[in-house]
Short mmCIF file of C-alpha atoms and ligand atoms in Angstrom, two decimals:
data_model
loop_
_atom_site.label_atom_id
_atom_site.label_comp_id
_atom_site.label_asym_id
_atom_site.label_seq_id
_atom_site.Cartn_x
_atom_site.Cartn_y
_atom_site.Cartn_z
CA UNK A 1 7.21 -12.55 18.34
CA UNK A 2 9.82 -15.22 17.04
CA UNK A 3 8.27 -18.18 15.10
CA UNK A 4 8.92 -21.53 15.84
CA UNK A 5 9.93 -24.43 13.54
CA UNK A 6 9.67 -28.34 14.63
CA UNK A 7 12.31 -30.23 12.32
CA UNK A 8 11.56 -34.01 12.34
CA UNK A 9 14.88 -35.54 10.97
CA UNK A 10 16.73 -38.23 11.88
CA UNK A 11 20.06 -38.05 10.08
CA UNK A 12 21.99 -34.83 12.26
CA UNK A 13 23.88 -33.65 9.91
CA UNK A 14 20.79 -32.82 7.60
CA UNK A 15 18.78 -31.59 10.72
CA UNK A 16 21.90 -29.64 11.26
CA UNK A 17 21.48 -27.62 7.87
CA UNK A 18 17.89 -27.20 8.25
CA UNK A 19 18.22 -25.69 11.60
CA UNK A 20 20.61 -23.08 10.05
CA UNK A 21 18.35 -22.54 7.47
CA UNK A 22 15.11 -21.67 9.88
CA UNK A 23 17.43 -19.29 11.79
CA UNK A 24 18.54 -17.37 9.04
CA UNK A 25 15.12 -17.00 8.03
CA UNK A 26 14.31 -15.51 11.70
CA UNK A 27 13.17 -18.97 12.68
CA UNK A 28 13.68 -20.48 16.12
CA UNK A 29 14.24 -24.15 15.65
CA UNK A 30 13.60 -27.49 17.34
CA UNK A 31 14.70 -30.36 15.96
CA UNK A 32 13.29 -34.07 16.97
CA UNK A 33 14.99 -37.11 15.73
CA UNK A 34 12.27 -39.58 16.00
CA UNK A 35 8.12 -39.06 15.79
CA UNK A 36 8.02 -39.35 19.69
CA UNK A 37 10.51 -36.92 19.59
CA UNK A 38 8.29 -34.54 17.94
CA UNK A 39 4.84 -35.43 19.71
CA UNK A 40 6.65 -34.81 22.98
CA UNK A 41 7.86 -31.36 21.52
CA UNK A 42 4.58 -31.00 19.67
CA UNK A 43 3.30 -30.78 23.81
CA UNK A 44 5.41 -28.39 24.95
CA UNK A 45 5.45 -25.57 22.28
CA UNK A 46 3.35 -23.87 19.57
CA UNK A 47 4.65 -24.41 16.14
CA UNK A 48 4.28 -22.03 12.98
CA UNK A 49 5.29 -24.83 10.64
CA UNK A 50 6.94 -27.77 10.48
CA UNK A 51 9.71 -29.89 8.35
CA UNK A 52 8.99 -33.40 8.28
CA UNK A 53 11.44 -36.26 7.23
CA UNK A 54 9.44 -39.04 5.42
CA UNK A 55 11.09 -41.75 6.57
CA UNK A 56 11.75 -41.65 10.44
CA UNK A 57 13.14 -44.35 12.88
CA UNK A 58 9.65 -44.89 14.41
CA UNK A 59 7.42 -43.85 10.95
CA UNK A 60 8.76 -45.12 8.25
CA UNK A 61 5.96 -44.75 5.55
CA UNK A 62 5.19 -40.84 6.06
CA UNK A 63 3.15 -41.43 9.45
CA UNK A 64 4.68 -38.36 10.98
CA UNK A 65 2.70 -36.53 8.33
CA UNK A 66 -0.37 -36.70 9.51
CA UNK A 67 0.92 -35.68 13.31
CA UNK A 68 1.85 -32.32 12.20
CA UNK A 69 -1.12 -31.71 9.53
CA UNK A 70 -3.76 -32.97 11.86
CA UNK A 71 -2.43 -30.81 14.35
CA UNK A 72 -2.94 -27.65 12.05
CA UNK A 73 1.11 -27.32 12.14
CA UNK A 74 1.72 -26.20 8.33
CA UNK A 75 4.10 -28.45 7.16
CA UNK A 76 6.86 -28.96 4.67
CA UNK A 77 8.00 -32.82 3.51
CA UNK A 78 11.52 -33.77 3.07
CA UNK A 79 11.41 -37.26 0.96
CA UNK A 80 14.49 -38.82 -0.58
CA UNK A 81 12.92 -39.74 -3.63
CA UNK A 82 9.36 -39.09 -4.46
CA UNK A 83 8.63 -42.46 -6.24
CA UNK A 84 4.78 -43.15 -6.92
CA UNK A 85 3.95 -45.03 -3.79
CA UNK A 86 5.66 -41.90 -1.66
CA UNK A 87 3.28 -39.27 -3.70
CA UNK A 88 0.49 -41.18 -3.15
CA UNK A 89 1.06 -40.74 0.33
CA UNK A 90 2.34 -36.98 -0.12
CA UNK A 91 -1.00 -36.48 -1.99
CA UNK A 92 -3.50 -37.24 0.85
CA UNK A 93 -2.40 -35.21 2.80
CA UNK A 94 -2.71 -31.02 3.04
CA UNK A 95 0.69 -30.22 3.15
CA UNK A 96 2.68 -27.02 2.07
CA UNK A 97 4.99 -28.72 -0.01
CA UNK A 98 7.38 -31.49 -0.48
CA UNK A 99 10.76 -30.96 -1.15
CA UNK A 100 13.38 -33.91 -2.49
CA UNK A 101 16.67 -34.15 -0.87
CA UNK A 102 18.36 -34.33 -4.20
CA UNK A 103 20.86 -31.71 -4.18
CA UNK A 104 21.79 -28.14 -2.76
CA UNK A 105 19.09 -27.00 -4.76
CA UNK A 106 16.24 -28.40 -2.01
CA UNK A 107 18.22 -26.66 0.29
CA UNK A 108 17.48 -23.30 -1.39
CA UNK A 109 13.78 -24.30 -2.49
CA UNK A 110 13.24 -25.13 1.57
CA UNK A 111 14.58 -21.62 2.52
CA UNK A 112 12.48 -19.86 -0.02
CA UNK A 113 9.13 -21.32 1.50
CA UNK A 114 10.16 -20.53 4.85
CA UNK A 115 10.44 -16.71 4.11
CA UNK A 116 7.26 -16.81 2.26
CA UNK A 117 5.55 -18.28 4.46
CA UNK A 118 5.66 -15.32 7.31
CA UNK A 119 5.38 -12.88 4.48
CA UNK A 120 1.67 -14.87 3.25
CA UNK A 121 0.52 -13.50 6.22
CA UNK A 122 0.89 -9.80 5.26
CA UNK A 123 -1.21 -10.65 1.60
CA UNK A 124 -4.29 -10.40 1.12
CA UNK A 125 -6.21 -12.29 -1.25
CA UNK A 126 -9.52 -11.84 -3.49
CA UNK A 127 -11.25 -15.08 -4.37
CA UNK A 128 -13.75 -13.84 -7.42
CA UNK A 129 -16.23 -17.20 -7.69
CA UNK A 130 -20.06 -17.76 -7.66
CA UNK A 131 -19.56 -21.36 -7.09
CA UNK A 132 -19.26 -21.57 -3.45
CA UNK A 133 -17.99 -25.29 -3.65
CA UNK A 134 -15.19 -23.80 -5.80
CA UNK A 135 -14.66 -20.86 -3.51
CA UNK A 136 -14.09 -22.08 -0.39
CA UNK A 137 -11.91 -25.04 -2.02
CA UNK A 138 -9.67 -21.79 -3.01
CA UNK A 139 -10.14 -20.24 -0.28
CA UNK A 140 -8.70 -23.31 1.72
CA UNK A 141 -5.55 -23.94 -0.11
CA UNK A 142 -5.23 -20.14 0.92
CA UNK A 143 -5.63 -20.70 4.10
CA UNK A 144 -3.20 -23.60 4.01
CA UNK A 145 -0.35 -21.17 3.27
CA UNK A 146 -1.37 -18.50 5.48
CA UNK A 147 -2.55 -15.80 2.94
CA UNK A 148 -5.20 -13.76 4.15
CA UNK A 149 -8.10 -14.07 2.24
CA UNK A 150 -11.39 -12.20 1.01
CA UNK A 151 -14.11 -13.78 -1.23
CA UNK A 152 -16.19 -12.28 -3.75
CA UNK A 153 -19.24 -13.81 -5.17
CA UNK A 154 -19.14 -12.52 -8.61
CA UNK A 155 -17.18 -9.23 -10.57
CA UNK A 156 -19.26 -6.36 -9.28
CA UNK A 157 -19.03 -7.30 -5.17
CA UNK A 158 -14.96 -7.82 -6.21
CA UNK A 159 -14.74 -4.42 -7.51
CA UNK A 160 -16.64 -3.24 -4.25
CA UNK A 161 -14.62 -5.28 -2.22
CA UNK A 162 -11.60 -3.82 -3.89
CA UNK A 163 -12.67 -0.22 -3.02
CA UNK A 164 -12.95 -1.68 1.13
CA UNK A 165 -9.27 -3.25 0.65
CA UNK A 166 -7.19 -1.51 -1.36
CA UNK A 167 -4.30 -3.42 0.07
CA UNK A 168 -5.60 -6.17 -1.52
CA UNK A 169 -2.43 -7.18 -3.66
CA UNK A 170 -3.78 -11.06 -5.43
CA UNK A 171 -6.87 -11.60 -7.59
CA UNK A 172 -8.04 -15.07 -8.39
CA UNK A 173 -11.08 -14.25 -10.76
CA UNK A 174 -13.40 -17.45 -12.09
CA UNK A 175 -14.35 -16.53 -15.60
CA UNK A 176 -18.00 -17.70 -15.68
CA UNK A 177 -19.62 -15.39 -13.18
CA UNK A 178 -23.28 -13.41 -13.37
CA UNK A 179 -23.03 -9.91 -13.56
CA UNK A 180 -19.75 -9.63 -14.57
CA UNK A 181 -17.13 -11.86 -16.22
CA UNK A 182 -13.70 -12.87 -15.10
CA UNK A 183 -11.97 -11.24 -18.41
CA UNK A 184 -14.42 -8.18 -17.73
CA UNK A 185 -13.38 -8.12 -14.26
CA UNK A 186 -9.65 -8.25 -14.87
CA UNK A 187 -9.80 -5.20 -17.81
CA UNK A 188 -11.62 -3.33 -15.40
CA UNK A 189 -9.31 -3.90 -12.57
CA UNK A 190 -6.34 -2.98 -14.84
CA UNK A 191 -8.17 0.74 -15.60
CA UNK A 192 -8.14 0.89 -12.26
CA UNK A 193 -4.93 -0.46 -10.88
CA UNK A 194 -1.14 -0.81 -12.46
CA UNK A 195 0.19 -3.89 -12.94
CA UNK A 196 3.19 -3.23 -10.48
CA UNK A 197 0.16 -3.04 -7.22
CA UNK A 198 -2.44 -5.96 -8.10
CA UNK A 199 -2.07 -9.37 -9.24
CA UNK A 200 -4.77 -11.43 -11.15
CA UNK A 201 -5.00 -15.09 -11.58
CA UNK A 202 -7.69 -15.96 -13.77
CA UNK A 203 -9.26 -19.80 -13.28
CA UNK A 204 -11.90 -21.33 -15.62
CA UNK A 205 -12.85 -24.71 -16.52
CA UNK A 206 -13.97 -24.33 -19.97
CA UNK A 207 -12.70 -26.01 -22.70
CA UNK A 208 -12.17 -22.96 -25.02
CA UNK A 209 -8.37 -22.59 -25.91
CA UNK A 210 -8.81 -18.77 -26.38
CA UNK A 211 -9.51 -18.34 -22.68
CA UNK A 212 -6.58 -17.77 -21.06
CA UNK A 213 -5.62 -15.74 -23.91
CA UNK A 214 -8.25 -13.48 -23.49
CA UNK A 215 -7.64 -13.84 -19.97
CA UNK A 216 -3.96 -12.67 -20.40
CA UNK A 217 -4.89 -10.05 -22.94
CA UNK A 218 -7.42 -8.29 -20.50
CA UNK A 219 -3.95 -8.06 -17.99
CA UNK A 220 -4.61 -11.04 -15.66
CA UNK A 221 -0.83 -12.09 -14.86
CA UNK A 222 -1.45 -15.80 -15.26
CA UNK A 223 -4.38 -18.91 -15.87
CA UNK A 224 -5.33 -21.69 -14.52
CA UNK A 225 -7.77 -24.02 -15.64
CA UNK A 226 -9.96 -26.34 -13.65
CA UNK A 227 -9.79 -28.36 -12.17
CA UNK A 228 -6.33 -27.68 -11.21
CA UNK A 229 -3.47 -29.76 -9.02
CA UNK A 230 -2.83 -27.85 -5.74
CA UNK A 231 1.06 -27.72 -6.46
CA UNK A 232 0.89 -26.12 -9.68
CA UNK A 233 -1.75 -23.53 -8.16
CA UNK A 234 1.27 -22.44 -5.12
CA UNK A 235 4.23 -22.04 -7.46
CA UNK A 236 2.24 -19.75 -9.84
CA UNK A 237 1.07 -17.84 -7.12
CA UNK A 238 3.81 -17.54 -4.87
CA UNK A 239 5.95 -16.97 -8.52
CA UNK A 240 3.38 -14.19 -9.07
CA UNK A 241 3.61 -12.57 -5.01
CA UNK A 242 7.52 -13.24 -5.37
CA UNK A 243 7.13 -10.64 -8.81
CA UNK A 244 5.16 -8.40 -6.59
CA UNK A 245 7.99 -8.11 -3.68
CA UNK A 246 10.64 -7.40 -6.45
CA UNK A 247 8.76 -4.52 -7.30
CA UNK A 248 7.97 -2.96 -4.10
CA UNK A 249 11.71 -3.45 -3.43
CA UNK A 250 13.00 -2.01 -6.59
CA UNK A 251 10.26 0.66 -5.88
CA UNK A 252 11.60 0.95 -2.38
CA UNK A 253 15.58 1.25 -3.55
CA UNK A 254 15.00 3.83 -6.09
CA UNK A 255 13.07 6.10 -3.11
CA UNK A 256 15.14 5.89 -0.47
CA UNK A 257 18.72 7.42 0.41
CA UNK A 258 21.08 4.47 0.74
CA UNK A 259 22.37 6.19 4.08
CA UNK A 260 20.02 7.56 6.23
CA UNK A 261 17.15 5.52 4.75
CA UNK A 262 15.01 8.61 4.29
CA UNK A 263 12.92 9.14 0.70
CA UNK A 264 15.19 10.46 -1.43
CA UNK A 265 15.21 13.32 -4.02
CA UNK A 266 13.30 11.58 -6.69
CA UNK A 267 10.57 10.23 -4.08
CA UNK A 268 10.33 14.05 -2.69
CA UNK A 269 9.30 15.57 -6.36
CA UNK A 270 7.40 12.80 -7.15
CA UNK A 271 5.10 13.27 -3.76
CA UNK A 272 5.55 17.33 -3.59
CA UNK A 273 3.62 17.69 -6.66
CA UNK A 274 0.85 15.35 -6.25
CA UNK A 275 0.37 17.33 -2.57
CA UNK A 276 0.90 20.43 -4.61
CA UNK A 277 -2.14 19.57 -6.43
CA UNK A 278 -4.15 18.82 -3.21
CA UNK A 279 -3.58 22.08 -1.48
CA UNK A 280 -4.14 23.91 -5.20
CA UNK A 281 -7.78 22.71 -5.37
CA UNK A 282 -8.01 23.60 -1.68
CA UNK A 283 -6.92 27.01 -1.85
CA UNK A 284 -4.21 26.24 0.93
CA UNK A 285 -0.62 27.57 0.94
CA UNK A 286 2.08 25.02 0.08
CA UNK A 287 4.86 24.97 3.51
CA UNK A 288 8.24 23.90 2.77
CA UNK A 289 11.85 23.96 5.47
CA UNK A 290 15.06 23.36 3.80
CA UNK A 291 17.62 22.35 6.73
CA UNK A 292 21.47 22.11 6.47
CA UNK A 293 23.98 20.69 8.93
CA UNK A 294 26.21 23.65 9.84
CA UNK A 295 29.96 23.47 9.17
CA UNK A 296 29.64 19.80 8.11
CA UNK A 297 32.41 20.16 6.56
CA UNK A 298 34.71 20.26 9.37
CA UNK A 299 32.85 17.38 10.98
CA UNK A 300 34.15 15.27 8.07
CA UNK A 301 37.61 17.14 8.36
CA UNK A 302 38.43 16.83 11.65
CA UNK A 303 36.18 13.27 12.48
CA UNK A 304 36.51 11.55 9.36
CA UNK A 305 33.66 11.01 6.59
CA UNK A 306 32.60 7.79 8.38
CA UNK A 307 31.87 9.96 11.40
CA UNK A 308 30.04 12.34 9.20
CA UNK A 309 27.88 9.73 7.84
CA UNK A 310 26.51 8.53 11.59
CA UNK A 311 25.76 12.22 11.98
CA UNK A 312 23.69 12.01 8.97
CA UNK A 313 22.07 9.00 10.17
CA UNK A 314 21.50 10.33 13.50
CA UNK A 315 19.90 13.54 12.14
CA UNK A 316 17.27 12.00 9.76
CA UNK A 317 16.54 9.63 13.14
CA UNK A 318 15.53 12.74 14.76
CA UNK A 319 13.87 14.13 11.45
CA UNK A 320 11.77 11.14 11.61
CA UNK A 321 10.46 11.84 15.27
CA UNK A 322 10.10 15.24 15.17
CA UNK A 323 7.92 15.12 11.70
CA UNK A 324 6.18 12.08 11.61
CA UNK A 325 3.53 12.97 9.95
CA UNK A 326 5.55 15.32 7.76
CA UNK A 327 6.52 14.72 3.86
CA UNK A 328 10.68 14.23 4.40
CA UNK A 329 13.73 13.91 2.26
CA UNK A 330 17.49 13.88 2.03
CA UNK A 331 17.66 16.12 -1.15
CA UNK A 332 22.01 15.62 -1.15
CA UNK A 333 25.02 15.49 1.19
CA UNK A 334 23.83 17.34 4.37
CA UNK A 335 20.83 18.73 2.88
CA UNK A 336 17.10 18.01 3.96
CA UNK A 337 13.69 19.25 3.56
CA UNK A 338 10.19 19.23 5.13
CA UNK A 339 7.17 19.48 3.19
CA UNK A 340 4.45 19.87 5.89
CA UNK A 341 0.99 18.32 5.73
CA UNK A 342 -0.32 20.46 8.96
CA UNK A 343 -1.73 23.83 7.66
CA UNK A 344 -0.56 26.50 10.77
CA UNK A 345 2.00 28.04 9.63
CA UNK A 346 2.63 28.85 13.07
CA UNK A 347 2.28 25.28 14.35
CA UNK A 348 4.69 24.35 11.29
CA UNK A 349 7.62 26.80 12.33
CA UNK A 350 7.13 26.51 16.32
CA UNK A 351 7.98 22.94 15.39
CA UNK A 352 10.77 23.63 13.42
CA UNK A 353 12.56 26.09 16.17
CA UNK A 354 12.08 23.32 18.18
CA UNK A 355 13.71 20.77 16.28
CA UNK A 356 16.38 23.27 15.61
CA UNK A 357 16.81 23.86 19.53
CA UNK A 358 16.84 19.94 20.29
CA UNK A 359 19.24 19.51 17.81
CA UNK A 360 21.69 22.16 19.54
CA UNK A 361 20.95 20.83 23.28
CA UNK A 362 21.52 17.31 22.04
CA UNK A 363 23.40 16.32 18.86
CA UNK A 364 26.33 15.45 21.01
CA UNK A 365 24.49 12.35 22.79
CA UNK A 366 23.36 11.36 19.41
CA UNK A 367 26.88 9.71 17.89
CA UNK A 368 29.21 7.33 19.07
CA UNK A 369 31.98 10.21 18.60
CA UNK A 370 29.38 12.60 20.75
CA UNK A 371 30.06 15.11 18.07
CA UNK A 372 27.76 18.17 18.50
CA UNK A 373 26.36 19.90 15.76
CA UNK A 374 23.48 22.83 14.95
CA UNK A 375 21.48 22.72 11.91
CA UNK A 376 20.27 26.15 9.85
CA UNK A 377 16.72 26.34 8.43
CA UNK A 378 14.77 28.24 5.85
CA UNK A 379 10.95 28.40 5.70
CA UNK A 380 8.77 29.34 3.56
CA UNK A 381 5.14 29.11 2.46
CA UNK A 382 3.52 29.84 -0.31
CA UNK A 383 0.11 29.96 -2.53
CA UNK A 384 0.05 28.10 -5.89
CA UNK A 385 3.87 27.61 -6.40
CA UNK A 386 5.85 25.23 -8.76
CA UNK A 387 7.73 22.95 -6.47
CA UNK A 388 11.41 24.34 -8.09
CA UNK A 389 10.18 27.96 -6.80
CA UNK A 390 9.28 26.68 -3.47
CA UNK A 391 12.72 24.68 -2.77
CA UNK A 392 14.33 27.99 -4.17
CA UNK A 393 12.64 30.51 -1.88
CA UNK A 394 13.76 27.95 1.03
CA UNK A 395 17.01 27.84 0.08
CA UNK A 396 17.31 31.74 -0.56
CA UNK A 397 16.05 31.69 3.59
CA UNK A 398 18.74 28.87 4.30
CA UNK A 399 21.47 30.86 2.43
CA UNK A 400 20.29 34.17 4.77
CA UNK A 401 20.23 31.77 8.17
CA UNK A 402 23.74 30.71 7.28
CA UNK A 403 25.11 34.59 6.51
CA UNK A 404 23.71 35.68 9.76
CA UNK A 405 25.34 32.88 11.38
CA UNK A 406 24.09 29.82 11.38
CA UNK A 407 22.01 28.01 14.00
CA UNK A 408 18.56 29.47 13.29
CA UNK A 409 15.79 29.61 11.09
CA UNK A 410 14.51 32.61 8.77
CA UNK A 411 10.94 32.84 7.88
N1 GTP B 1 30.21 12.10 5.52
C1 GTP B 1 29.55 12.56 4.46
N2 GTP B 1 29.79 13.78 3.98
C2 GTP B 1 29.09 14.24 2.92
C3 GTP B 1 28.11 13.46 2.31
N3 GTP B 1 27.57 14.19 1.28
C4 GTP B 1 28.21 15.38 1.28
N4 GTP B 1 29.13 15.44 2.27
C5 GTP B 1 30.05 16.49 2.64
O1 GTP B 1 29.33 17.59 3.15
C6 GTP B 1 30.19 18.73 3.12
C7 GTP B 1 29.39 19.96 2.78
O2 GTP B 1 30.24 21.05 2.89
P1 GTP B 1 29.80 22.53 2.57
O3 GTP B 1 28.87 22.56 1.39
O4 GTP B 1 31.04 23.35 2.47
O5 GTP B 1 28.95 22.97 3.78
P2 GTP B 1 29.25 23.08 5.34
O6 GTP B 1 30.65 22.69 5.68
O7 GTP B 1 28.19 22.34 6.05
O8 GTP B 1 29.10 24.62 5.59
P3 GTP B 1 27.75 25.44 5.78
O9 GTP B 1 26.65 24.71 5.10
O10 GTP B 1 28.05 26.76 5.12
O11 GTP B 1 27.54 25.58 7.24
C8 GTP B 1 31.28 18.41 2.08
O12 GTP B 1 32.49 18.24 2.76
C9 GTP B 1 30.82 17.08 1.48
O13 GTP B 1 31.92 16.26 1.15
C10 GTP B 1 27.86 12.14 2.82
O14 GTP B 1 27.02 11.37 2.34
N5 GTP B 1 28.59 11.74 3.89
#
């Protein structure tokens, strides 16, 4: 579903940019000139969130404001200046954010809170407070920015609430809370979970200026202390969710093959031996396939190495529907492996002659050169190995399907 954004701007040019902003951010965009503009528009269509120019033709003190707040639109305000008679207006009302028309630099800020604002929606939020006044004042500037939110009455029901969500990735913990503290509550979150998964913001209105200290020391990312302004509260969060996404995509890039977009070597080892361990403890065999494009060199001989890369692509494609539920990687060059999850060892290799037979029948539909290909695979499965032996014993099967002449697999 493509979200809609209702620009309210009068001057084109500036609408102009702002509509090619929204798009690139996967944004469609409508833009009104005037406030009747935008009511009219407003009738029509369902809007995600809105820009809004302060000054318009027909509202020139902020009235368009109101329009798009009252009518649960989440909205952004474009001011010129943001003297103290325009903030005082800003300031009633529960906006996103307001954003000066300074320089190029709004421009950027604006396109930021449009991407975060679809990507709110995907993180989840723990609100740690026995005040329920508090809470639920939390809970609504949450709600304002389309986080999804959970609520916790004091540092035990978190932690249970943390076992029921694990995807839980932001903690706001109060400090003074029965039971358990906030401080108590964040080092116990941090034996539990790393730094690079969870968040924690902790809040407290005492006067103490050891708290956040303490706070920050027990591994909460940030303070706040209350009663806090609503602006400050969003750019430390979203700062902290921002740190969060770098993460998961450094995490991401370092797992993945750049190519073919499968988990790469590193991720492969890394998850092998933690499934290793599983299937240890549960007296089950470990089941591993090591597949190789045949003759792949002549594919990138005779087609050209941009030709062999599609076929790589187009391969792991197939990988991925054939084994979904499989452990796969691209280990190097036309190399790949299976680590199955399923425990039939005949199930696992009547699945893998079938993927080898598919890949015979069809490989030539799957490229824009319609190059066909086979692929060679070795299986093997075995009780309580080291991963090294396992991906050796498959190879030593690979190396046996290729003498005999390729196309097949050896058990
Ligand atoms: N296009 C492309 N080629 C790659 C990539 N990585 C490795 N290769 C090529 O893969 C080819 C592998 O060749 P060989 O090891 O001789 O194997 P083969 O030609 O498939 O022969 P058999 O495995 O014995 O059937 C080499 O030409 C590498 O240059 C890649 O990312 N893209």
């Amino acid at each position: 579903m493509t979200r809609r954004v209702l620009i309210i701007e009068d001057t084109p040019t500036i609408a102009k940019v702002q509509k090619h902003i929204a798009i690139s951010c996967g944004y469609e965009a409508d833009i009104a000139s005037s406030l009747a503009q935008a009511q009219a528009l407003m009738s029509e269509h369902h809007y995600f969130c809105a820009v809004v120019d302060f000054i318009l033709p027909d509202a020139p003190l902020g009235e368009a404001i109101p329009v798009t707040v009252n009518a649960e639109i989440p909205t952004i305000v474009m001011t010129g200046n943001i003297d103290k008679r325009t903030r005082e207006i800003v300031d009633k009302y529960a906006i996103i954010d307001y954003i000066t028309k300074e320089n190029k630099q709004a421009y950027h800020y604006l396109k930021k809170q449009l991407t975060r604002l679809p990507r709110n929606e995907m993180v989840k939020v723990l609100v740690v407070e026995d005040s329920r006044h508090a809470r639920l004042y939390i809970c609504s500037l949450l709600y304002r920015h389309k986080y999804q939110v959970l609520e916790a009455k004091d540092g035990v029901e978190a932690l249970e609430v943390l076992q029921q969500h694990p995807d839980i990735s932001v903690i706001i913990a109060d400090n003074e809370m029965p039971r358990m503290k906030g401080d108590e509550l964040c080092a116990e979150i941090r034996r539990l979970y790393s730094n690079e998964d969870k968040v924690i913001i902790g809040v407290s209105g005492s006067d103490s200026p050891h708290l956040s200290a303490r706070f920050l020391k027990s591994g909460a990312n940030d303070y706040l202390r209350k009663p806090f302004n609503p602006e400050e509260f969003y750019c430390r969060l979203s700062l902290n969710v921002d740190m969060l996404d770098q993460i998961a995509t450094i995490r991401l890039q370092a797992n993945t093959d750049y190519l073919t977009k499968l988990p790469n070597r590193r991720y492969f080892f890394e998850h092998a031996k933690k499934y290793q361990r599983i299937r240890t403890v549960n007296n089950q065999a470990s089941q591993v396939a090591m597949i190789d494009i045949d003759h792949f060199k002549h594919i990138n001989d005779n087609y050209g190495h941009d030709a062999g890369d599609d076929v790589l692509v187009a391969l792991a494609q197939a990988f991925d529907k054939f084994f979904p539920e499989q452990l796969l990687a691209r280990l190097g060059g036309e190399e790949f492996v299976v680590y199955f999850n399923d425990n039939s060892e005949q199930e696992n290799t009547k699945q893998l002659e079938l993927f080898r037979k598919y890949i015979e029948l069809n490989s030539a539909s799957f490229t824009t050169h319609n190059i066909p290909f086979t692929v060679s695979a070795g299986f093997v499965s075995m009780q309580e190995p080291k991963i090294d032996e396992l991906l050796k014993e498959a190879d030593n099967k690979l190396y046996e399907a290729k003498e005999l002449g390729r196309n097949r697999v050896i058990l």
